[in-house]
Coordinates of C-alpha atoms in Angstrom, one line a residue:
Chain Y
X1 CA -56.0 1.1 25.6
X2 CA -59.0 3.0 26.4
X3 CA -61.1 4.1 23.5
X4 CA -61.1 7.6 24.9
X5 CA -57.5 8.0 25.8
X6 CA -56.9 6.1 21.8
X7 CA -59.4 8.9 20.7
X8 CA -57.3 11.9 22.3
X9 CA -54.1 9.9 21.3
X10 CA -55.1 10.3 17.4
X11 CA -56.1 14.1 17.9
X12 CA -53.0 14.9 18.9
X13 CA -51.4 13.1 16.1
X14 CA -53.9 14.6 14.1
X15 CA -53.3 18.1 15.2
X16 CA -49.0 17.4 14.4
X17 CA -50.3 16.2 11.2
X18 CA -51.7 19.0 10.3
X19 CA -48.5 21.6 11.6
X20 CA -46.7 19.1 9.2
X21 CA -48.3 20.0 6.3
X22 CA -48.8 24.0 7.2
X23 CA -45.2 23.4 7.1
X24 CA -44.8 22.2 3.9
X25 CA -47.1 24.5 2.4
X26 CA -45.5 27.6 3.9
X27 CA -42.1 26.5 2.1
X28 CA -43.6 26.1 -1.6
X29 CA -41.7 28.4 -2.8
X30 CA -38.5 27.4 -0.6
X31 CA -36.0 26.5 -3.1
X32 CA -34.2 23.0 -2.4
X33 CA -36.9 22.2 0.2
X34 CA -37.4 18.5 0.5
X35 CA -41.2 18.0 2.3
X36 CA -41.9 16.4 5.2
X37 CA -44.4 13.1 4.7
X38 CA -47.2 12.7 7.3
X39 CA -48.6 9.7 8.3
X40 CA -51.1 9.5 5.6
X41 CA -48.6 8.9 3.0
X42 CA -46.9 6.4 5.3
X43 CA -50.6 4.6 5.9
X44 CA -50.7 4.9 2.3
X45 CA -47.7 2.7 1.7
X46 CA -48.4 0.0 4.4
X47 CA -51.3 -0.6 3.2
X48 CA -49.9 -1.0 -0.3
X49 CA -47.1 -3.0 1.5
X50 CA -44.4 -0.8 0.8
X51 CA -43.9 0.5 4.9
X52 CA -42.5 -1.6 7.5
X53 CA -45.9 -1.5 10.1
X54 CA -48.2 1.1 10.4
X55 CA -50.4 1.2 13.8
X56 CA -53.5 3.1 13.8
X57 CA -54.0 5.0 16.7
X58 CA -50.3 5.2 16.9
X59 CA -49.1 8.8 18.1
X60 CA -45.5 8.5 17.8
X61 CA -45.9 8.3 13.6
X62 CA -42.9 9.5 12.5
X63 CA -42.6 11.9 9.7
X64 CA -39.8 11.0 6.9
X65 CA -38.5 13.5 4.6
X66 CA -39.2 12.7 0.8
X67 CA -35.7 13.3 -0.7
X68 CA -37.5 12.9 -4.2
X69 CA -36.4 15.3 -7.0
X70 CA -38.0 18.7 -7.5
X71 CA -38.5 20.7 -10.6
X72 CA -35.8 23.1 -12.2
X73 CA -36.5 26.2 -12.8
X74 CA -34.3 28.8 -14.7
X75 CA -33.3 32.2 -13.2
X76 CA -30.0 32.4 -15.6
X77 CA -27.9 33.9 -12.7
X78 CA -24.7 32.8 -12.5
X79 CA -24.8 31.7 -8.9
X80 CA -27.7 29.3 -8.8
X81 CA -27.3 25.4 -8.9
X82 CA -29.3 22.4 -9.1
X83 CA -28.9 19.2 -7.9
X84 CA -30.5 16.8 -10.5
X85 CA -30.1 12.9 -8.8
X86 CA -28.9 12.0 -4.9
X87 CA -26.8 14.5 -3.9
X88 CA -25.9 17.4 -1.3
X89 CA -23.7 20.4 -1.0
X90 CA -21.7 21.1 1.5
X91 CA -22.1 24.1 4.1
X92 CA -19.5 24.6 6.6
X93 CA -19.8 26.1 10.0
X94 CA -17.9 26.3 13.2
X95 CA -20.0 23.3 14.7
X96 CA -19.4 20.9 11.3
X97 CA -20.8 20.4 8.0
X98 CA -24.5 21.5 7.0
X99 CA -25.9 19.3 3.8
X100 CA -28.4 21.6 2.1
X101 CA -30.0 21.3 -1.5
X102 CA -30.6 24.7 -1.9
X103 CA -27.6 25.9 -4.3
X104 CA -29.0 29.4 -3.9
X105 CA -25.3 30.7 -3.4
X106 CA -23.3 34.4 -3.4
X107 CA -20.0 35.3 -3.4
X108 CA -18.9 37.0 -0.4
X109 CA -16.8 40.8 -0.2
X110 CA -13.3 38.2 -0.6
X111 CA -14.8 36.6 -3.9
X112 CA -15.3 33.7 -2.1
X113 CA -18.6 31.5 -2.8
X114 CA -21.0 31.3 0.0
X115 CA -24.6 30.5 0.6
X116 CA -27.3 32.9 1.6
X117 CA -26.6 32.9 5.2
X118 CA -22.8 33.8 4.3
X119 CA -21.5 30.4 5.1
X120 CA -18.6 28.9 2.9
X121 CA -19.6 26.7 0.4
X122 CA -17.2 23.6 0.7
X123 CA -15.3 22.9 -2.6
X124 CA -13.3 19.6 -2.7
X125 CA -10.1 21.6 -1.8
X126 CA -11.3 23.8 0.3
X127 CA -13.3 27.1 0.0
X128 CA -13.6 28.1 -3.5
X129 CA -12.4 32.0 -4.4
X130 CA -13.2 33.7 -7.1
X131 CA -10.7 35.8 -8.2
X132 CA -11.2 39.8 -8.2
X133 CA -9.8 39.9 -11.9
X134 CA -11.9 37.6 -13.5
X135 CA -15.8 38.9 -13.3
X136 CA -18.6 36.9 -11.9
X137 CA -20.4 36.9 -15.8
X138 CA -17.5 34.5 -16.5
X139 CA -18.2 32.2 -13.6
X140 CA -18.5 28.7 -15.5
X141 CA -19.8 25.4 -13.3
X142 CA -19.5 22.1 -15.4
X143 CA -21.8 19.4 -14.6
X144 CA -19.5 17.7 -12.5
X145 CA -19.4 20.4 -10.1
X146 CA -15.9 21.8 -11.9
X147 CA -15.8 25.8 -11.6
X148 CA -13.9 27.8 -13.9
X149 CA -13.5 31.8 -13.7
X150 CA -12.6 32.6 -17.6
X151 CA -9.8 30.2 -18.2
X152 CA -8.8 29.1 -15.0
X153 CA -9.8 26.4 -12.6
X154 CA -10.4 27.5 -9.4
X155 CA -11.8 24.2 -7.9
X156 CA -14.4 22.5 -7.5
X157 CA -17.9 22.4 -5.6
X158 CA -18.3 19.4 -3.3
X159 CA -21.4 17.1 -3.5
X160 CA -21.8 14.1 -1.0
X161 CA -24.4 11.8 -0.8
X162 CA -25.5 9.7 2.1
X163 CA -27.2 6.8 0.4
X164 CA -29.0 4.6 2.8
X165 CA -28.3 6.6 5.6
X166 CA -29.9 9.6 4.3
X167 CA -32.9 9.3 5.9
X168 CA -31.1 9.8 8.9
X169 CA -30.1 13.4 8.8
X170 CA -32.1 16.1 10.7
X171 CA -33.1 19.5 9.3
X172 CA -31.3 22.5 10.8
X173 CA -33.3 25.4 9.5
X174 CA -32.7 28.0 6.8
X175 CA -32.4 25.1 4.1
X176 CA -29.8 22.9 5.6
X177 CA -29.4 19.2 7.2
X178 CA -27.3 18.2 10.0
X179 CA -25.8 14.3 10.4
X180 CA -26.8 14.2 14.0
X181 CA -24.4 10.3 14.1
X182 CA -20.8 11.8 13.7
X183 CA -19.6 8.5 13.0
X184 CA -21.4 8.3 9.7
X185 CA -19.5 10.0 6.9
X186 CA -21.1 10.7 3.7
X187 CA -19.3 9.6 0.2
X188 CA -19.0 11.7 -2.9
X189 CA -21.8 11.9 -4.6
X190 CA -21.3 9.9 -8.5
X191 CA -25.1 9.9 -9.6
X192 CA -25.3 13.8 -9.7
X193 CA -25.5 16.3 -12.3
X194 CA -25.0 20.2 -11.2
X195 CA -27.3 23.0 -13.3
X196 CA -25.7 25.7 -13.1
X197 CA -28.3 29.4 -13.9
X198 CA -31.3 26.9 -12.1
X199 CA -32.5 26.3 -8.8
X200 CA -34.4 23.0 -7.5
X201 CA -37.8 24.0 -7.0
X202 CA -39.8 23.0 -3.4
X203 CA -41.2 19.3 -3.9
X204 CA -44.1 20.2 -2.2
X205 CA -47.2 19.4 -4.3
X206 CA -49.9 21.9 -3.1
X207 CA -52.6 19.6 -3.9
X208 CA -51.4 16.7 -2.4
X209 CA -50.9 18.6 1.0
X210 CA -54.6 20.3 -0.1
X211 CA -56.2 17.1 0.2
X212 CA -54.4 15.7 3.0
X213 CA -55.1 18.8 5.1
X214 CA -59.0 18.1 4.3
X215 CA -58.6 14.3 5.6
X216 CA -57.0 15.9 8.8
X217 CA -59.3 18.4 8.8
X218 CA -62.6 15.5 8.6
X219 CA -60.7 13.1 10.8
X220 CA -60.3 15.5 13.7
X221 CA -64.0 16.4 13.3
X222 CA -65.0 12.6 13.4
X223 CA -62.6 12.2 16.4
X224 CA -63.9 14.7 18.4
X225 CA -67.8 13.3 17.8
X226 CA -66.7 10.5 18.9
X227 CA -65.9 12.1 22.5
X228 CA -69.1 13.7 22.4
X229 CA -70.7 10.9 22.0
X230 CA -69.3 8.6 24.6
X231 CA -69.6 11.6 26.8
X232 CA -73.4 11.7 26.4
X233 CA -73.6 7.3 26.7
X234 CA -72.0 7.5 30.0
X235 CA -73.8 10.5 31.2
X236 CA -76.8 8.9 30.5
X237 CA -75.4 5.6 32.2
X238 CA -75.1 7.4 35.3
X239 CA -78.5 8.9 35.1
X240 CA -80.1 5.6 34.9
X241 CA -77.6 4.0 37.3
X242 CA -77.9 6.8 40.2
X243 CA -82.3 6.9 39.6
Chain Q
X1 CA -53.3 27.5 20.5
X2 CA -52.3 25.2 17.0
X3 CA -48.9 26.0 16.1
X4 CA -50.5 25.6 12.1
X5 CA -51.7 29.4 12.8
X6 CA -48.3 30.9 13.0
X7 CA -46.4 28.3 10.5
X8 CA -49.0 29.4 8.0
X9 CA -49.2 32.9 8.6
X10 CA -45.1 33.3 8.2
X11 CA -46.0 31.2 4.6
X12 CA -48.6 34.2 4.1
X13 CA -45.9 36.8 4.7
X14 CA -43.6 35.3 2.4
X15 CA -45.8 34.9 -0.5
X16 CA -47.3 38.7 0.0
X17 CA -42.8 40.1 -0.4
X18 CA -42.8 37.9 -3.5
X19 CA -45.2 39.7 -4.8
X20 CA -44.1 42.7 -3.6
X21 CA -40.6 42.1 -5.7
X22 CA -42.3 41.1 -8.4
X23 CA -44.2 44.0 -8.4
X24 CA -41.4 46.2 -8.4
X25 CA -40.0 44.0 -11.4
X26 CA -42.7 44.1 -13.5
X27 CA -42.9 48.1 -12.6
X28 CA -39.2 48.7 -13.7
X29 CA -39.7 46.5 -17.1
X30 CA -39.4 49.7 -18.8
X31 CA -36.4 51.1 -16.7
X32 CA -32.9 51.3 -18.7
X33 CA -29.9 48.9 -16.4
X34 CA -32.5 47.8 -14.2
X35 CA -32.0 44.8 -12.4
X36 CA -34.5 41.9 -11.5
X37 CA -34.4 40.9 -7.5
X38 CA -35.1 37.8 -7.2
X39 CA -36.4 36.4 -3.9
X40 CA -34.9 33.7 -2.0
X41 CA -36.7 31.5 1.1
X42 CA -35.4 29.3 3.7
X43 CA -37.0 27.0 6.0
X44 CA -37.9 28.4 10.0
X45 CA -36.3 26.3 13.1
X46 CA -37.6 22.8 13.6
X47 CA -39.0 21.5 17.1
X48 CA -37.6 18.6 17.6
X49 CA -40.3 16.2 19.2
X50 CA -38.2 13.5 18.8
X51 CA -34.9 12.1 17.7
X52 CA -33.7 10.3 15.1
X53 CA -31.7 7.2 15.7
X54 CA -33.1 7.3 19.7
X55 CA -33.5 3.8 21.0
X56 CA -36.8 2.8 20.6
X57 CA -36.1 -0.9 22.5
X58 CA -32.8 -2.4 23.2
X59 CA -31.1 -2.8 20.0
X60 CA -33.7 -1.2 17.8
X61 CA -33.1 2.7 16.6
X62 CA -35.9 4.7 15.4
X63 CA -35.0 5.3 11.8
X64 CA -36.6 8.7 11.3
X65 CA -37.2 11.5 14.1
X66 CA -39.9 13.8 14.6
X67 CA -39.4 17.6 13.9
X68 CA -41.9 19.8 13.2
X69 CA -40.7 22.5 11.2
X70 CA -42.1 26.4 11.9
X71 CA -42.6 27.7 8.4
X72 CA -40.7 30.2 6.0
X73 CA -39.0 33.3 6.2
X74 CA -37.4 35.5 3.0
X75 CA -33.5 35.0 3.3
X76 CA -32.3 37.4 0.7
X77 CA -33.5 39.4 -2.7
X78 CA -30.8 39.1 -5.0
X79 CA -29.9 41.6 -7.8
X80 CA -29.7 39.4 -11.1
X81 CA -26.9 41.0 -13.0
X82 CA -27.7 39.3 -16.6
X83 CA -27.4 41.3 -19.2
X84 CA -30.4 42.8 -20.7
X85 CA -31.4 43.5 -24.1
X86 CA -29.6 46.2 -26.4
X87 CA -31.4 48.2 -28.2
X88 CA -30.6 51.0 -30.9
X89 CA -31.2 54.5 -30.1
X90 CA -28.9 55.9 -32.4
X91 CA -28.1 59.1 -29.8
X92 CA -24.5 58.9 -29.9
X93 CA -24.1 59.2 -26.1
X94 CA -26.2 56.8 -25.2
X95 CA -24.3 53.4 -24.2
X96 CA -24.2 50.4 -23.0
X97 CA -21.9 48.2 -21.4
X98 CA -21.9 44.5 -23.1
X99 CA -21.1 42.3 -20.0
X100 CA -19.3 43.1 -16.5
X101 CA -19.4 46.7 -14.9
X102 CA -20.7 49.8 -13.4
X103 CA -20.5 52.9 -14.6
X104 CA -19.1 55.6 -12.0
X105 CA -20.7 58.4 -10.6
X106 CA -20.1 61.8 -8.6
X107 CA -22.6 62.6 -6.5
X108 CA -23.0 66.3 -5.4
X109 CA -21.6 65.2 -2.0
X110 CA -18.1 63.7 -3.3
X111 CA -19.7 60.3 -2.6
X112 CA -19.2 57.5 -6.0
X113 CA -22.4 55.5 -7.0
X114 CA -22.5 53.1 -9.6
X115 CA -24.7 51.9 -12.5
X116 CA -25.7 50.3 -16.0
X117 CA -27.7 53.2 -17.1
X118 CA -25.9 55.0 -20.1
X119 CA -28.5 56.8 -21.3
X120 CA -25.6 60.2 -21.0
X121 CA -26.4 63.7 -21.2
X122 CA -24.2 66.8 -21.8
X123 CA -24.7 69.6 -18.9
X124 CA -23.9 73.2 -19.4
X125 CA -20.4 73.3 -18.9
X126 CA -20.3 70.7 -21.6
X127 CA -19.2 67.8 -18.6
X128 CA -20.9 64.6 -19.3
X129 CA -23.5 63.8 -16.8
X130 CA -26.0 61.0 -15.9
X131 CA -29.6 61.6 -16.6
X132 CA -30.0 63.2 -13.1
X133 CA -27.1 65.7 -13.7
X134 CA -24.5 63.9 -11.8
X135 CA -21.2 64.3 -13.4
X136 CA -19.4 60.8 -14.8
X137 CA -16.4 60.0 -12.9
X138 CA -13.7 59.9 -14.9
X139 CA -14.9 63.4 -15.5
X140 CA -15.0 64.3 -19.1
X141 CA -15.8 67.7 -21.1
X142 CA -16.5 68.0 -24.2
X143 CA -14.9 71.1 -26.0
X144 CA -17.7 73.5 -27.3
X145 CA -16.8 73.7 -31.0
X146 CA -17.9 69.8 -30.9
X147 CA -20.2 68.7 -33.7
X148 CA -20.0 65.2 -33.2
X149 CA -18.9 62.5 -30.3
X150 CA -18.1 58.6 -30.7
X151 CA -17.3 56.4 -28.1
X152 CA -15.6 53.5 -28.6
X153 CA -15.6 49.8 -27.4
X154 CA -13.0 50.5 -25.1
X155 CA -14.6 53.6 -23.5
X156 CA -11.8 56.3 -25.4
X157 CA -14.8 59.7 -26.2
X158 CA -13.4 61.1 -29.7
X159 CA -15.1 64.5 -30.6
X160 CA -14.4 66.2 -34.0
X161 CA -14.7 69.8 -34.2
X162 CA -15.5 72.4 -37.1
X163 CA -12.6 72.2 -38.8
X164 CA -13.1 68.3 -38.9
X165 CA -10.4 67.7 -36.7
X166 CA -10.9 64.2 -34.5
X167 CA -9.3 64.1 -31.0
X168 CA -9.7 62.1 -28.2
X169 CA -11.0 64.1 -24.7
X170 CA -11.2 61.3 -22.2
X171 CA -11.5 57.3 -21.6
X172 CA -14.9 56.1 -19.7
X173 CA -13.8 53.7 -16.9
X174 CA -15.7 50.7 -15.5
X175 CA -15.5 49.0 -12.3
X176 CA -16.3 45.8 -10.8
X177 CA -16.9 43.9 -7.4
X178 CA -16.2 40.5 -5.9
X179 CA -20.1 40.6 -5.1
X180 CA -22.4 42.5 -7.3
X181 CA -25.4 41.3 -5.2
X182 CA -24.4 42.9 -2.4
X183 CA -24.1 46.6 -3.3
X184 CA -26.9 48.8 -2.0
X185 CA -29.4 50.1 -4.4
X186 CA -30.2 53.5 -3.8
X187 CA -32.9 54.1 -6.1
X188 CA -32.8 56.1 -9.2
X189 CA -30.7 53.1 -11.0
X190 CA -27.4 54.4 -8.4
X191 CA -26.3 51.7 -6.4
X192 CA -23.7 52.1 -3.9
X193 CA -20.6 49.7 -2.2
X194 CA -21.0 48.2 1.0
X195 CA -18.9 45.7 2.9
X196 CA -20.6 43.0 1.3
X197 CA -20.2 43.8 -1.7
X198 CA -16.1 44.1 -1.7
X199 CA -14.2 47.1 -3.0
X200 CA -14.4 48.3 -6.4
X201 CA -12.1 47.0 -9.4
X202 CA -11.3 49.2 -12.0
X203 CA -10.3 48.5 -15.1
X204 CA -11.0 49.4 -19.0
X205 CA -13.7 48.4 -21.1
X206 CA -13.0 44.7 -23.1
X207 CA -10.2 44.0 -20.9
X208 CA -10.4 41.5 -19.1
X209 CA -13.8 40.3 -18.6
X210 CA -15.4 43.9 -19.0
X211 CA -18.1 44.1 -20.6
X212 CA -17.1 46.6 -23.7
X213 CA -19.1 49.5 -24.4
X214 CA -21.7 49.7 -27.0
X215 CA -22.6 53.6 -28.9
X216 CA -26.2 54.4 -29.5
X217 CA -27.4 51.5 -27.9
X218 CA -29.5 51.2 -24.4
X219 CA -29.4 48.1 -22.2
X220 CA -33.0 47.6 -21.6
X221 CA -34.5 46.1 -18.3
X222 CA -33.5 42.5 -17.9
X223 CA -37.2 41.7 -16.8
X224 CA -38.9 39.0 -18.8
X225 CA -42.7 39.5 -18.4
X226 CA -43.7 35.9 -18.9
X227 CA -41.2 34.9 -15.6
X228 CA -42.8 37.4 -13.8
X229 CA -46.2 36.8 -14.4
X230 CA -45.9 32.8 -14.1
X231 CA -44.2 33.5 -10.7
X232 CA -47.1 36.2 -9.9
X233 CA -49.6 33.2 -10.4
X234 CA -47.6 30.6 -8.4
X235 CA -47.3 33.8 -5.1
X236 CA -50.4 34.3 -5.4
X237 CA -52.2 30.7 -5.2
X238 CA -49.4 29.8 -2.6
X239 CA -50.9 32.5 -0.7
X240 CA -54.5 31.5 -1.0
X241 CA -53.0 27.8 0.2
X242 CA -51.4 29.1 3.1
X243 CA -55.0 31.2 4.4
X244 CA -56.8 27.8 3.7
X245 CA -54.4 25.7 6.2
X246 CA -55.7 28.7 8.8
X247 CA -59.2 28.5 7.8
X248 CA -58.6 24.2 7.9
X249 CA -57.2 25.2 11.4
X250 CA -60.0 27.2 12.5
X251 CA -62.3 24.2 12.2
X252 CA -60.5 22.0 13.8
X253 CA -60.7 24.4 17.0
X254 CA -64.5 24.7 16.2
X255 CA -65.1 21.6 16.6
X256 CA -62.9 20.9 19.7
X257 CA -64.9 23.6 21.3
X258 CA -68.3 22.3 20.3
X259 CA -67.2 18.6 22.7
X260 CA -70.1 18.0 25.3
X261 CA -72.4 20.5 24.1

């Protein structure tokens, strides 16, 4: 390759980079938002030879999503679950299941449990209903995912887990993942535990994406030098070739 | 232009309403029934660059796509009906309802709003009114030889008169809705239904999963300054974050601009 066509190669990767992390920044305060990693991290790792291959000067470095845990944090409403382990809940839609780990949910004018774009929540049996005589301040979810309104069961939220296919899924906006490859099904999900009156903060760690953002920032400055200066060697080549 | 500029700047919005409702939340910590909002974000449409599982050479399936996301927009603020603190007034008709329900009210219009506030009043005609004069709904008078009122846990208003004679003049009523979060607050601690919210449940107070109501006690606000404050921090430093992926931005442009000079 060219050095100057490598050069403008890695400032464009440099310049997705850096949308990447503005991205991850913007949704710190996103609950159930799983960041994106940038090719840093992932450079990171192959050098400690945890990543497949890493190329420099590579543009097409693709950009993972770190499904690791984030913190809980109490709000004490009724509504609000965390995940804690591998685990998603279900969202459905006309077009199919979303996955999502934002368990930000309502209930909807019928009672029945939705999430904050008014989708049904899926419960193992179907949409779960809370019933109009049993108040919302008796809403009881077990850690299993079992909800009970007062004494009664009325179902019970479903949580699936994709294991090894997980990195596979795709994000959909507005919290949620899609499983672009219909033919792979996700199985329940046994390593979970629901919190119910939590939510799973953002796993974005604003330092880390602080300090990445000021590598970008550097490397983009160092890449662009570069052009300048090869600019001014071959301008001066052609002076001393043309007199 | 860099697509950063925009992603941050929706990440700027954002933080600036969470302060906003925490604002209002710490401005209400005083305010008898008042609700906190709490506000909720969800992630912006991704451009998808390129797909996962594509075939990346015969055989071979790129594990992980490429989609760059567009930043953050507020979804919702959510009322969090918790119950809040209780606190003796010792003003007979002042109450508080100890778990599920609204409170009804009459508005001069005809038109029913709703709340938690039971700091009550007496009006002229002896008709028990909210703190704005809007008559309770049941309605209930109290007889003008009255020297004292109780209200029980179930909502029944017993007055005894001069003689010492104890009779019961009316029974407060509570309702309910499927969704709580969804009813319309109209300021004033009134909220009103809407069709998110469901239609109103009535029912008495202690029976069946209503709250039941509590004499000469005040539900206080159920804002807890330390929350609000640690979540005033994190909005605010999320904000200065989100200005210095512009300003990182800025540079970057800066120094494409300064090539072959």
């Amino acid at each position: 390759m060219e050095p100057t066509t490598q050069v403008s190669a890695s400032i464009d990767a440099l310049t997705r980079e850096l949308e990447i992390i503005t991205h991850n920044l913007a949704n710190a305060s996103t609950a159930g938002f799983k960041r994106r990693c940038n090719a840093f991290s992932k450079a990171l790792d192959a050098q400690q030879g945890t990543a497949e291959t890493y190329e420099p000067g590579n543009i097409d470095l693709e950009s993972a999503f770190d499904f690791s845990q984030g913190s809980l944090v109490q709000t004490g409403r009724n509504l609000d679950f965390a995940l804690m382990g591998n685990g998603l809940f279900v969202v459905e839609t006309p077009e199919g299941p979303l996955y999502t780990r934002n368990g930000t949910f309502q209930t909807n004018q019928n009672g029945q449990i939705v999430d904050s774009m008014g989708r049904t929540v899926a419960g193992e049996a179907g949409p779960i209903t809370v019933p109009v005589s049993v108040g919302l301040a008796q809403l009881q979810v077990s850690a299993d995912g079992r909800v009970t309104a007062g004494d009664i069961n009325i179902g019970k939220l479903q949580v699936v887990d994709f294991q090894e296919n997980q990195s596979k899924l795709v994000p959909a906006g507005a919290n949620c993942f899609v499983m672009p490859d219909k033919d792979i099904r996700p199985e329940p999900a046994d390593n979970v535990v629901i919190k119910q009156g939590y939510q799973e903060a953002s796993n974005v760690m604003i330092v880390d994406e602080l300090v990445d953002m000021i590598m970008v920032t550097r490397l983009y400055e160092a890449n662009m030098r570069y052009v300048s200066a090869q600019s001014e060697t071959s301008s001066s080549i052609m002076g001393v070739a043309m007199g | 232009m860099l697509k950063a500029f925009s992603t941050a700047a929706t990440g700027m919005t954002g933080q600036q309403m969470m302060v906003d409702v925490i604002a209002n939340n710490l401005a209400n910590i005083n305010t008898t029934g008042f609700k906190r909002s709490q506000i909720n974000f969800q992630d912006l449409l991704y451009v998808k660059m390129s797909q996962a599982g594509a075939e990346v050479a015969s055989g071979i399936n790129s594990p992980t796509g490429l989609e760059i996301g567009s930043g953050v927009r507020a979804s919702a603020t959510v009322k969090v009906f918790t119950v809040g603190e209780l606190d003796n007034t010792g003003r007979p008709l002042d109450i508080a309802i100890y778990g599920d329900g609204f409170l009804q009210v009459t508005m001069p219009n005809g038109d029913i709003r709703y709340t938690r506030d039971g700091a009550l009043q007496v009006n002229a005609n002896g008709q028990l009114v909210n703190t704005a004069g809007y008559s309770i709904e049941p309605a209930i008078t109290l007889p003008t030889d009255a020297v004292a009122v109780d209200i029980g846990k179930d909502g029944t208003v017993n007055v005894t008169d001069v003689g010492g004679t104890t009779s019961v003049v009316g029974t407060l009523q509570l309702v309910r809705f499927p969704n709580p979060a969804g009813l319309s607050n109209e300021g004033d601690n009134l909220f009103s239904e809407t069709e998110a919210s469901g239609t109103a449940v009535t029912g008495t107070p202690g029976e069946n999963g209503f709250g039941a109501i509590q004499s000469s006690m005040l539900e206080r606000s159920n804002v807890q300054m330390v929350t609000e404050l640690v979540n005033l921090i994190t909005a605010q430093r999320a904000y200065e974050i989100n200005a210095r992926a512009i300003r990182a931005g800025d540079e970057m442009l800066r120094t494409a601009t300064t090539i072959g000079r």
